[in-house]
PDB file of C-alpha atoms in Angstrom:
ATOM      1  CA  MET A   4     -11.066-197.374   0.104  1.00  0.00           C
ATOM      2  CA  LYS A   5      -9.526-195.551  -2.969  1.00  0.00           C
ATOM      3  CA  LEU A   6     -10.827-198.111  -5.412  1.00  0.00           C
ATOM      4  CA  TYR A   7     -14.505-197.521  -3.743  1.00  0.00           C
ATOM      5  CA  LYS A   8     -13.910-193.277  -3.953  1.00  0.00           C
ATOM      6  CA  LYS A   9     -12.702-193.832  -7.456  1.00  0.00           C
ATOM      7  CA  LEU A  10     -16.071-195.734  -8.285  1.00  0.00           C
ATOM      8  CA  VAL A  11     -17.935-192.928  -6.710  1.00  0.00           C
ATOM      9  CA  LEU A  12     -16.305-190.251  -8.407  1.00  0.00           C
ATOM     10  CA  PHE A  13     -17.236-192.162 -11.702  1.00  0.00           C
ATOM     11  CA  LEU A  14     -20.797-192.246 -10.939  1.00  0.00           C
ATOM     12  CA  LEU A  15     -20.672-188.353 -10.006  1.00  0.00           C
ATOM     13  CA  MET A  16     -19.148-187.733 -13.317  1.00  0.00           C
ATOM     14  CA  ALA A  17     -21.685-189.948 -15.167  1.00  0.00           C
ATOM     15  CA  LEU A  18     -24.553-187.713 -13.284  1.00  0.00           C
ATOM     16  CA  THR A  19     -23.195-184.503 -14.200  1.00  0.00           C
ATOM     17  CA  ILE A  20     -22.793-185.394 -17.979  1.00  0.00           C
ATOM     18  CA  SER A  21     -26.882-185.486 -17.928  1.00  0.00           C
ATOM     19  CA  CYS A  22     -27.716-182.365 -15.537  1.00  0.00           C
ATOM     20  CA  GLU A  23     -25.875-179.177 -14.405  1.00  0.00           C
ATOM     21  CA  GLU A  24     -26.478-179.423 -10.794  1.00  0.00           C
ATOM     22  CA  VAL A  25     -23.346-179.233  -9.059  1.00  0.00           C
ATOM     23  CA  VAL A  26     -23.119-182.156  -6.031  1.00  0.00           C
ATOM     24  CA  ASP A  27     -20.662-181.621  -3.571  1.00  0.00           C
ATOM     25  CA  LEU A  28     -18.963-184.798  -2.676  1.00  0.00           C
ATOM     26  CA  ASP A  29     -18.126-185.374   0.958  1.00  0.00           C
ATOM     27  CA  LEU A  30     -15.472-188.339   1.292  1.00  0.00           C
ATOM     28  CA  GLU A  31     -14.919-190.095   4.793  1.00  0.00           C
ATOM     29  CA  GLU A  32     -11.478-189.116   6.083  1.00  0.00           C
ATOM     30  CA  SER A  33      -9.511-191.353   8.414  1.00  0.00           C
ATOM     31  CA  GLU A  34      -6.426-190.842  10.140  1.00  0.00           C
ATOM     32  CA  PRO A  35      -3.201-190.732   8.441  1.00  0.00           C
ATOM     33  CA  ARG A  36      -1.058-194.446   8.478  1.00  0.00           C
ATOM     34  CA  LEU A  37       2.497-194.967   8.087  1.00  0.00           C
ATOM     35  CA  VAL A  38       3.346-196.111   4.986  1.00  0.00           C
ATOM     36  CA  ILE A  39       6.663-198.390   4.957  1.00  0.00           C
ATOM     37  CA  GLU A  40       8.335-199.356   1.558  1.00  0.00           C
ATOM     38  CA  ALA A  41      10.647-201.508   2.451  1.00  0.00           C
ATOM     39  CA  SER A  42      11.481-203.489  -0.940  1.00  0.00           C
ATOM     40  CA  LEU A  43      15.306-204.652  -0.560  1.00  0.00           C
ATOM     41  CA  VAL A  44      16.617-205.971  -3.762  1.00  0.00           C
ATOM     42  CA  TRP A  45      20.092-206.870  -4.550  1.00  0.00           C
ATOM     43  CA  ASN A  46      21.701-207.497  -8.198  1.00  0.00           C
ATOM     44  CA  LEU A  47      23.086-211.380  -8.608  1.00  0.00           C
ATOM     45  CA  ASN A  48      26.544-211.128  -8.462  1.00  0.00           C
ATOM     46  CA  GLN A  49      26.826-207.776  -7.063  1.00  0.00           C
ATOM     47  CA  VAL A  50      28.312-207.734  -3.550  1.00  0.00           C
ATOM     48  CA  GLN A  51      26.744-204.365  -2.241  1.00  0.00           C
ATOM     49  CA  ASN A  52      24.521-201.859  -3.596  1.00  0.00           C
ATOM     50  CA  PRO A  53      22.948-198.830  -1.795  1.00  0.00           C
ATOM     51  CA  LEU A  54      19.749-199.641  -0.395  1.00  0.00           C
ATOM     52  CA  PHE A  55      16.840-197.508   0.616  1.00  0.00           C
ATOM     53  CA  ILE A  56      13.312-197.609   2.717  1.00  0.00           C
ATOM     54  CA  LYS A  57      11.087-194.501   2.213  1.00  0.00           C
ATOM     55  CA  LEU A  58       8.745-193.957   4.666  1.00  0.00           C
ATOM     56  CA  THR A  59       5.321-191.703   3.723  1.00  0.00           C
ATOM     57  CA  THR A  60       1.703-191.427   5.656  1.00  0.00           C
ATOM     58  CA  THR A  61      -1.677-191.876   3.813  1.00  0.00           C
ATOM     59  CA  ALA A  62      -3.308-188.494   2.638  1.00  0.00           C
ATOM     60  CA  PRO A  63      -7.115-187.405   1.811  1.00  0.00           C
ATOM     61  CA  TYR A  64      -8.172-188.660  -1.868  1.00  0.00           C
ATOM     62  CA  PHE A  65      -7.987-185.193  -3.163  1.00  0.00           C
ATOM     63  CA  ASP A  66      -4.321-184.222  -2.071  1.00  0.00           C
ATOM     64  CA  GLU A  67      -1.969-184.398  -4.962  1.00  0.00           C
ATOM     65  CA  ASP A  68       1.251-184.687  -2.205  1.00  0.00           C
ATOM     66  CA  ILE A  69       1.949-187.658  -0.622  1.00  0.00           C
ATOM     67  CA  PRO A  70       3.530-186.885   2.960  1.00  0.00           C
ATOM     68  CA  PRO A  71       6.824-188.353   3.765  1.00  0.00           C
ATOM     69  CA  ALA A  72       7.223-189.516   7.288  1.00  0.00           C
ATOM     70  CA  ALA A  73      10.130-187.817   8.380  1.00  0.00           C
ATOM     71  CA  GLY A  74      12.385-188.267  11.936  1.00  0.00           C
ATOM     72  CA  ALA A  75      11.787-191.991  12.312  1.00  0.00           C
ATOM     73  CA  SER A  76      14.466-194.521  13.574  1.00  0.00           C
ATOM     74  CA  VAL A  77      15.141-196.998  11.086  1.00  0.00           C
ATOM     75  CA  ARG A  78      17.150-200.240  11.553  1.00  0.00           C
ATOM     76  CA  ILE A  79      17.816-203.638  10.600  1.00  0.00           C
ATOM     77  CA  PHE A  80      19.270-206.777  12.688  1.00  0.00           C
ATOM     78  CA  ASP A  81      20.097-210.080  12.012  1.00  0.00           C
ATOM     79  CA  GLU A  82      20.148-213.310  14.390  1.00  0.00           C
ATOM     80  CA  ALA A  83      23.559-212.368  15.585  1.00  0.00           C
ATOM     81  CA  GLY A  84      22.570-208.947  16.871  1.00  0.00           C
ATOM     82  CA  THR A  85      24.315-207.165  14.233  1.00  0.00           C
ATOM     83  CA  GLU A  86      22.386-203.924  13.563  1.00  0.00           C
ATOM     84  CA  TYR A  87      22.071-201.683  10.162  1.00  0.00           C
ATOM     85  CA  ASP A  88      21.080-198.266  10.771  1.00  0.00           C
ATOM     86  CA  PHE A  89      19.351-196.642   7.720  1.00  0.00           C
ATOM     87  CA  GLU A  90      20.494-192.943   7.619  1.00  0.00           C
ATOM     88  CA  GLU A  91      17.890-190.239   6.683  1.00  0.00           C
ATOM     89  CA  THR A  92      19.184-188.948   3.561  1.00  0.00           C
ATOM     90  CA  GLU A  93      16.130-186.795   2.766  1.00  0.00           C
ATOM     91  CA  PRO A  94      12.462-186.149   4.579  1.00  0.00           C
ATOM     92  CA  GLY A  95      11.205-189.907   4.503  1.00  0.00           C
ATOM     93  CA  LEU A  96      14.108-191.872   2.547  1.00  0.00           C
ATOM     94  CA  PHE A  97      16.463-193.957   4.816  1.00  0.00           C
ATOM     95  CA  ARG A  98      19.659-195.282   3.113  1.00  0.00           C
ATOM     96  CA  ASN A  99      22.326-198.076   4.068  1.00  0.00           C
ATOM     97  CA  ASP A 100      25.418-198.828   1.666  1.00  0.00           C
ATOM     98  CA  GLY A 101      26.925-201.563   4.229  1.00  0.00           C
ATOM     99  CA  PHE A 102      24.023-203.979   4.316  1.00  0.00           C
ATOM    100  CA  THR A 103      24.481-207.419   2.699  1.00  0.00           C
ATOM    101  CA  PRO A 104      22.259-210.117   3.985  1.00  0.00           C
ATOM    102  CA  GLU A 105      23.362-213.916   3.960  1.00  0.00           C
ATOM    103  CA  PRO A 106      21.065-216.518   2.755  1.00  0.00           C
ATOM    104  CA  ASP A 107      19.377-218.654   5.479  1.00  0.00           C
ATOM    105  CA  LEU A 108      19.291-216.139   8.211  1.00  0.00           C
ATOM    106  CA  VAL A 109      16.306-214.302   9.453  1.00  0.00           C
ATOM    107  CA  TYR A 110      16.192-210.116   9.509  1.00  0.00           C
ATOM    108  CA  GLU A 111      14.285-207.990  11.136  1.00  0.00           C
ATOM    109  CA  LEU A 112      13.159-204.379  10.241  1.00  0.00           C
ATOM    110  CA  GLU A 113      12.445-202.084  13.317  1.00  0.00           C
ATOM    111  CA  VAL A 114      11.095-198.520  12.495  1.00  0.00           C
ATOM    112  CA  ILE A 115      10.066-196.425  15.099  1.00  0.00           C
ATOM    113  CA  TYR A 116       7.705-193.443  14.162  1.00  0.00           C
ATOM    114  CA  GLU A 117       6.163-191.180  16.336  1.00  0.00           C
ATOM    115  CA  ASP A 118       6.862-193.225  19.569  1.00  0.00           C
ATOM    116  CA  GLU A 119       5.057-196.530  18.214  1.00  0.00           C
ATOM    117  CA  VAL A 120       7.391-199.235  17.390  1.00  0.00           C
ATOM    118  CA  TYR A 121       6.795-201.344  13.784  1.00  0.00           C
ATOM    119  CA  ARG A 122       8.302-204.356  13.205  1.00  0.00           C
ATOM    120  CA  ALA A 123       8.570-207.278  10.306  1.00  0.00           C
ATOM    121  CA  THR A 124      10.753-210.356  10.044  1.00  0.00           C
ATOM    122  CA  GLU A 125      12.015-212.023   6.430  1.00  0.00           C
ATOM    123  CA  SER A 126      14.870-213.796   4.633  1.00  0.00           C
ATOM    124  CA  ILE A 127      16.433-213.059   1.714  1.00  0.00           C
ATOM    125  CA  VAL A 128      14.951-214.935  -1.589  1.00  0.00           C
ATOM    126  CA  SER A 129      17.130-215.991  -4.073  1.00  0.00           C
ATOM    127  CA  THR A 130      16.777-215.867  -7.952  1.00  0.00           C
ATOM    128  CA  PRO A 131      17.923-218.066 -10.676  1.00  0.00           C
ATOM    129  CA  GLU A 132      19.587-216.247 -13.775  1.00  0.00           C
ATOM    130  CA  ILE A 133      17.736-215.358 -16.668  1.00  0.00           C
ATOM    131  CA  GLU A 134      19.283-217.372 -19.333  1.00  0.00           C
ATOM    132  CA  PHE A 135      17.868-216.027 -22.772  1.00  0.00           C
ATOM    133  CA  ILE A 136      15.449-214.131 -24.428  1.00  0.00           C
ATOM    134  CA  GLU A 137      13.548-215.293 -27.496  1.00  0.00           C
ATOM    135  CA  GLN A 138      11.688-212.999 -29.799  1.00  0.00           C
ATOM    136  CA  ASP A 139       8.643-214.612 -31.708  1.00  0.00           C
ATOM    137  CA  ASN A 140       7.175-211.864 -34.640  1.00  0.00           C
ATOM    138  CA  GLU A 141       3.790-213.756 -34.636  1.00  0.00           C
ATOM    139  CA  GLY A 142       3.085-213.485 -31.076  1.00  0.00           C
ATOM    140  CA  GLY A 143      -0.046-212.189 -29.400  1.00  0.00           C
ATOM    141  CA  PHE A 144      -3.680-213.049 -29.826  1.00  0.00           C
ATOM    142  CA  SER A 145      -4.033-211.926 -33.488  1.00  0.00           C
ATOM    143  CA  GLY A 146      -0.358-213.223 -34.281  1.00  0.00           C
ATOM    144  CA  ASP A 147       0.927-210.456 -35.811  1.00  0.00           C
ATOM    145  CA  GLU A 148       2.480-208.939 -32.599  1.00  0.00           C
ATOM    146  CA  ILE A 149       6.045-209.215 -31.152  1.00  0.00           C
ATOM    147  CA  GLU A 150       6.282-211.490 -28.348  1.00  0.00           C
ATOM    148  CA  LEU A 151       9.500-211.715 -25.881  1.00  0.00           C
ATOM    149  CA  LYS A 152      10.309-214.848 -23.816  1.00  0.00           C
ATOM    150  CA  ALA A 153      12.697-214.772 -21.247  1.00  0.00           C
ATOM    151  CA  PHE A 154      13.803-218.491 -20.124  1.00  0.00           C
ATOM    152  CA  TYR A 155      14.931-219.258 -16.534  1.00  0.00           C
ATOM    153  CA  THR A 156      14.848-222.491 -14.724  1.00  0.00           C
ATOM    154  CA  ASP A 157      13.497-223.165 -11.746  1.00  0.00           C
ATOM    155  CA  PRO A 158      14.909-225.086  -8.647  1.00  0.00           C
ATOM    156  CA  ALA A 159      13.380-228.195  -7.755  1.00  0.00           C
ATOM    157  CA  GLY A 160      11.560-228.916  -4.673  1.00  0.00           C
ATOM    158  CA  LYS A 161      11.412-225.433  -3.022  1.00  0.00           C
ATOM    159  CA  GLY A 162       8.044-224.205  -3.919  1.00  0.00           C
ATOM    160  CA  ASP A 163       9.582-220.886  -5.379  1.00  0.00           C
ATOM    161  CA  TYR A 164       7.642-217.682  -6.037  1.00  0.00           C
ATOM    162  CA  TYR A 165       8.893-215.176  -8.777  1.00  0.00           C
ATOM    163  CA  LEU A 166       8.136-211.644  -9.803  1.00  0.00           C
ATOM    164  CA  PHE A 167       8.804-210.224 -13.383  1.00  0.00           C
ATOM    165  CA  ARG A 168       9.028-206.514 -14.015  1.00  0.00           C
ATOM    166  CA  PHE A 169       9.105-205.498 -17.752  1.00  0.00           C
ATOM    167  CA  PHE A 170      10.213-202.077 -18.660  1.00  0.00           C
ATOM    168  CA  HIS A 171       9.643-200.639 -22.170  1.00  0.00           C
ATOM    169  CA  GLU A 172       7.332-197.456 -22.443  1.00  0.00           C
ATOM    170  CA  ASP A 173       5.707-198.306 -19.440  1.00  0.00           C
ATOM    171  CA  LEU A 174       6.088-200.851 -16.336  1.00  0.00           C
ATOM    172  CA  SER A 175       4.503-204.331 -16.531  1.00  0.00           C
ATOM    173  CA  ILE A 176       4.458-206.791 -13.820  1.00  0.00           C
ATOM    174  CA  GLN A 177       3.831-210.514 -13.737  1.00  0.00           C
ATOM    175  CA  ILE A 178       3.929-212.914 -10.723  1.00  0.00           C
ATOM    176  CA  TYR A 179       4.337-216.482 -10.892  1.00  0.00           C
ATOM    177  CA  ASP A 180       4.506-219.526  -8.813  1.00  0.00           C
ATOM    178  CA  ASP A 181       6.350-222.917  -9.850  1.00  0.00           C
ATOM    179  CA  GLU A 182       3.093-225.145  -9.228  1.00  0.00           C
ATOM    180  CA  LEU A 183       3.221-226.561 -12.622  1.00  0.00           C
ATOM    181  CA  ILE A 184       7.047-226.055 -13.243  1.00  0.00           C
ATOM    182  CA  ASP A 185       8.740-226.973 -10.757  1.00  0.00           C
ATOM    183  CA  GLY A 186      12.367-227.951 -11.373  1.00  0.00           C
ATOM    184  CA  ASN A 187      11.997-227.556 -15.339  1.00  0.00           C
ATOM    185  CA  GLN A 188      12.832-224.463 -17.586  1.00  0.00           C
ATOM    186  CA  SER A 189      10.030-221.824 -18.070  1.00  0.00           C
ATOM    187  CA  PHE A 190       9.642-218.536 -19.247  1.00  0.00           C
ATOM    188  CA  ALA A 191       7.860-215.384 -18.732  1.00  0.00           C
ATOM    189  CA  PHE A 192       6.414-213.525 -21.834  1.00  0.00           C
ATOM    190  CA  PHE A 193       5.780-209.918 -22.795  1.00  0.00           C
ATOM    191  CA  SER A 194       4.160-208.536 -26.253  1.00  0.00           C
ATOM    192  CA  ASP A 195       3.118-205.339 -27.057  1.00  0.00           C
ATOM    193  CA  GLU A 196       1.775-204.331 -30.406  1.00  0.00           C
ATOM    194  CA  ASP A 197       3.633-201.225 -30.554  1.00  0.00           C
ATOM    195  CA  LEU A 198       7.045-202.792 -30.240  1.00  0.00           C
ATOM    196  CA  GLU A 199       9.555-202.235 -33.374  1.00  0.00           C
ATOM    197  CA  SER A 200      12.659-202.953 -34.480  1.00  0.00           C
ATOM    198  CA  GLY A 201      15.536-201.116 -32.404  1.00  0.00           C
ATOM    199  CA  ASP A 202      13.125-200.849 -29.229  1.00  0.00           C
ATOM    200  CA  GLU A 203      14.777-201.975 -26.308  1.00  0.00           C
ATOM    201  CA  VAL A 204      12.711-204.044 -23.470  1.00  0.00           C
ATOM    202  CA  VAL A 205      14.436-204.726 -19.922  1.00  0.00           C
ATOM    203  CA  PHE A 206      13.638-207.830 -18.306  1.00  0.00           C
ATOM    204  CA  GLU A 207      13.950-208.239 -14.346  1.00  0.00           C
ATOM    205  CA  LEU A 208      13.192-211.548 -12.382  1.00  0.00           C
ATOM    206  CA  GLN A 209      13.133-211.127  -8.522  1.00  0.00           C
ATOM    207  CA  GLY A 210      12.616-214.224  -6.420  1.00  0.00           C
ATOM    208  CA  ILE A 211       9.981-213.897  -3.635  1.00  0.00           C
ATOM    209  CA  SER A 212       8.465-215.338  -0.438  1.00  0.00           C
ATOM    210  CA  ARG A 213       4.905-216.693  -0.539  1.00  0.00           C
ATOM    211  CA  GLY A 214       3.841-214.309   1.552  1.00  0.00           C
ATOM    212  CA  PHE A 215       4.971-211.343  -0.721  1.00  0.00           C
ATOM    213  CA  TYR A 216       3.284-213.250  -3.701  1.00  0.00           C
ATOM    214  CA  GLU A 217      -0.026-213.665  -1.695  1.00  0.00           C
ATOM    215  CA  TYR A 218       0.173-210.038  -1.012  1.00  0.00           C
ATOM    216  CA  LEU A 219       0.696-208.634  -4.342  1.00  0.00           C
ATOM    217  CA  PHE A 220      -1.918-211.385  -5.597  1.00  0.00           C
ATOM    218  CA  ILE A 221      -4.297-209.674  -3.606  1.00  0.00           C
ATOM    219  CA  LEU A 222      -3.376-205.856  -4.521  1.00  0.00           C
ATOM    220  CA  ARG A 223      -3.626-207.232  -8.153  1.00  0.00           C
ATOM    221  CA  SER A 224      -6.890-208.969  -7.891  1.00  0.00           C
ATOM    222  CA  GLN A 225      -8.395-205.905  -6.104  1.00  0.00           C
ATOM    223  CA  ALA A 226      -6.833-203.484  -9.041  1.00  0.00           C
ATOM    224  CA  GLY A 227      -8.092-205.261 -11.616  1.00  0.00           C
ATOM    225  CA  SER A 228     -11.532-206.009 -10.382  1.00  0.00           C
ATOM    226  CA  GLY A 229     -13.948-204.389 -12.521  1.00  0.00           C
ATOM    227  CA  GLY A 230     -17.784-204.836 -10.963  1.00  0.00           C
ATOM    228  CA  GLY A 231     -20.358-202.629 -10.897  1.00  0.00           C
ATOM    229  CA  PRO A 232     -21.724-200.157  -7.989  1.00  0.00           C
ATOM    230  CA  PHE A 233     -23.344-202.941  -5.802  1.00  0.00           C
ATOM    231  CA  GLN A 234     -20.215-205.315  -5.715  1.00  0.00           C
ATOM    232  CA  THR A 235     -18.384-206.233  -2.167  1.00  0.00           C
ATOM    233  CA  GLN A 236     -16.231-203.639  -1.618  1.00  0.00           C
ATOM    234  CA  PRO A 237     -12.181-204.420  -1.133  1.00  0.00           C
ATOM    235  CA  THR A 238     -10.771-205.203   2.114  1.00  0.00           C
ATOM    236  CA  VAL A 239      -7.858-203.510   3.252  1.00  0.00           C
ATOM    237  CA  VAL A 240      -4.478-204.983   2.244  1.00  0.00           C
ATOM    238  CA  ARG A 241      -1.781-205.186   5.258  1.00  0.00           C
ATOM    239  CA  GLY A 242       1.765-206.498   4.578  1.00  0.00           C
ATOM    240  CA  ASN A 243       4.043-207.984   7.035  1.00  0.00           C
ATOM    241  CA  ILE A 244       4.656-205.372   9.463  1.00  0.00           C
ATOM    242  CA  VAL A 245       3.303-205.286  13.087  1.00  0.00           C
ATOM    243  CA  ASN A 246       2.923-202.253  15.260  1.00  0.00           C
ATOM    244  CA  THR A 247       3.745-203.785  18.095  1.00  0.00           C
ATOM    245  CA  THR A 248       3.324-200.775  20.363  1.00  0.00           C
ATOM    246  CA  ASN A 249      -0.137-200.023  18.857  1.00  0.00           C
ATOM    247  CA  PRO A 250      -1.605-202.924  16.749  1.00  0.00           C
ATOM    248  CA  GLU A 251      -4.689-201.047  15.807  1.00  0.00           C
ATOM    249  CA  ASN A 252      -2.491-198.332  14.104  1.00  0.00           C
ATOM    250  CA  PHE A 253      -1.245-200.568  11.885  1.00  0.00           C
ATOM    251  CA  ALA A 254       1.341-199.795   9.001  1.00  0.00           C
ATOM    252  CA  PHE A 255       0.640-200.348   5.157  1.00  0.00           C
ATOM    253  CA  GLY A 256       3.522-202.001   3.034  1.00  0.00           C
ATOM    254  CA  TYR A 257       5.828-204.921   3.056  1.00  0.00           C
ATOM    255  CA  PHE A 258       9.166-205.746   4.332  1.00  0.00           C
ATOM    256  CA  ARG A 259      11.165-208.051   2.119  1.00  0.00           C
ATOM    257  CA  LEU A 260      14.696-209.171   0.981  1.00  0.00           C
ATOM    258  CA  SER A 261      15.040-210.446  -2.730  1.00  0.00           C
ATOM    259  CA  GLU A 262      17.845-211.299  -5.330  1.00  0.00           C
ATOM    260  CA  ARG A 263      17.022-210.048  -8.809  1.00  0.00           C
ATOM    261  CA  ASP A 264      18.752-210.537 -12.455  1.00  0.00           C
ATOM    262  CA  VAL A 265      18.231-208.186 -14.990  1.00  0.00           C
ATOM    263  CA  GLN A 266      18.722-208.597 -18.925  1.00  0.00           C
ATOM    264  CA  SER A 267      17.801-206.029 -21.622  1.00  0.00           C
ATOM    265  CA  TYR A 268      16.746-207.033 -25.057  1.00  0.00           C
ATOM    266  CA  VAL A 269      17.088-204.964 -28.378  1.00  0.00           C
ATOM    267  CA  ILE A 270      14.204-205.746 -30.854  1.00  0.00           C
ATOM    268  CA  GLU A 271      15.442-207.320 -34.097  1.00  0.00           C
TER     269      GLU A 271
END
């Protein structure tokens, strides 16, 4: 696991600080696996926008380059059998300009790579609008940070899940469920001690499925796990994509369809 390898490297660095003996680290390498990045997201009130699916393969830990998975066949089918082909515009990057999904329909992704077929199904998840953004100059734990709240209204009785993305100097991500806010107005908040008047922050709200929420929750839990050298090692996090030809040779990644609303705010 990448996290485990980073831990081993950290321990190795600590050892080299106290002695000059060179230690060769032999990391076990597994066969490359296909990685499918198929997050298809539409802006609210926009009929059509270019959509991309990216295919790569896993690489040894010390490799800096991520190998593209070129030469695949990538398609999406709807329930009526309509086919949407994604054209490879550069190695491993596939584009479609004419696919606009309809609510309540199930769509199937099909990727054929090296004579193996990978499939996943998903429906588009709707998203409420960001209604307004509120600034508080006495936010944060110390009460001296600029805090922003982006308000939205959760539809009642649906069991919704949300992904919030904040763009400032870096990308910050939060995920929510509506267990405590069902049918009510709520907000996501963002604060940064370095925010200043005139800075721009971009808010992006996406509706996501329960499956994708749980997938992100596990990824976030593992990425944020501190632990020690004797902690239980993280498990392989698998998405909703199945290799129907050879199930043991599973792919990493997730196929999903979501709407999004994007609003920008300039610090006063």
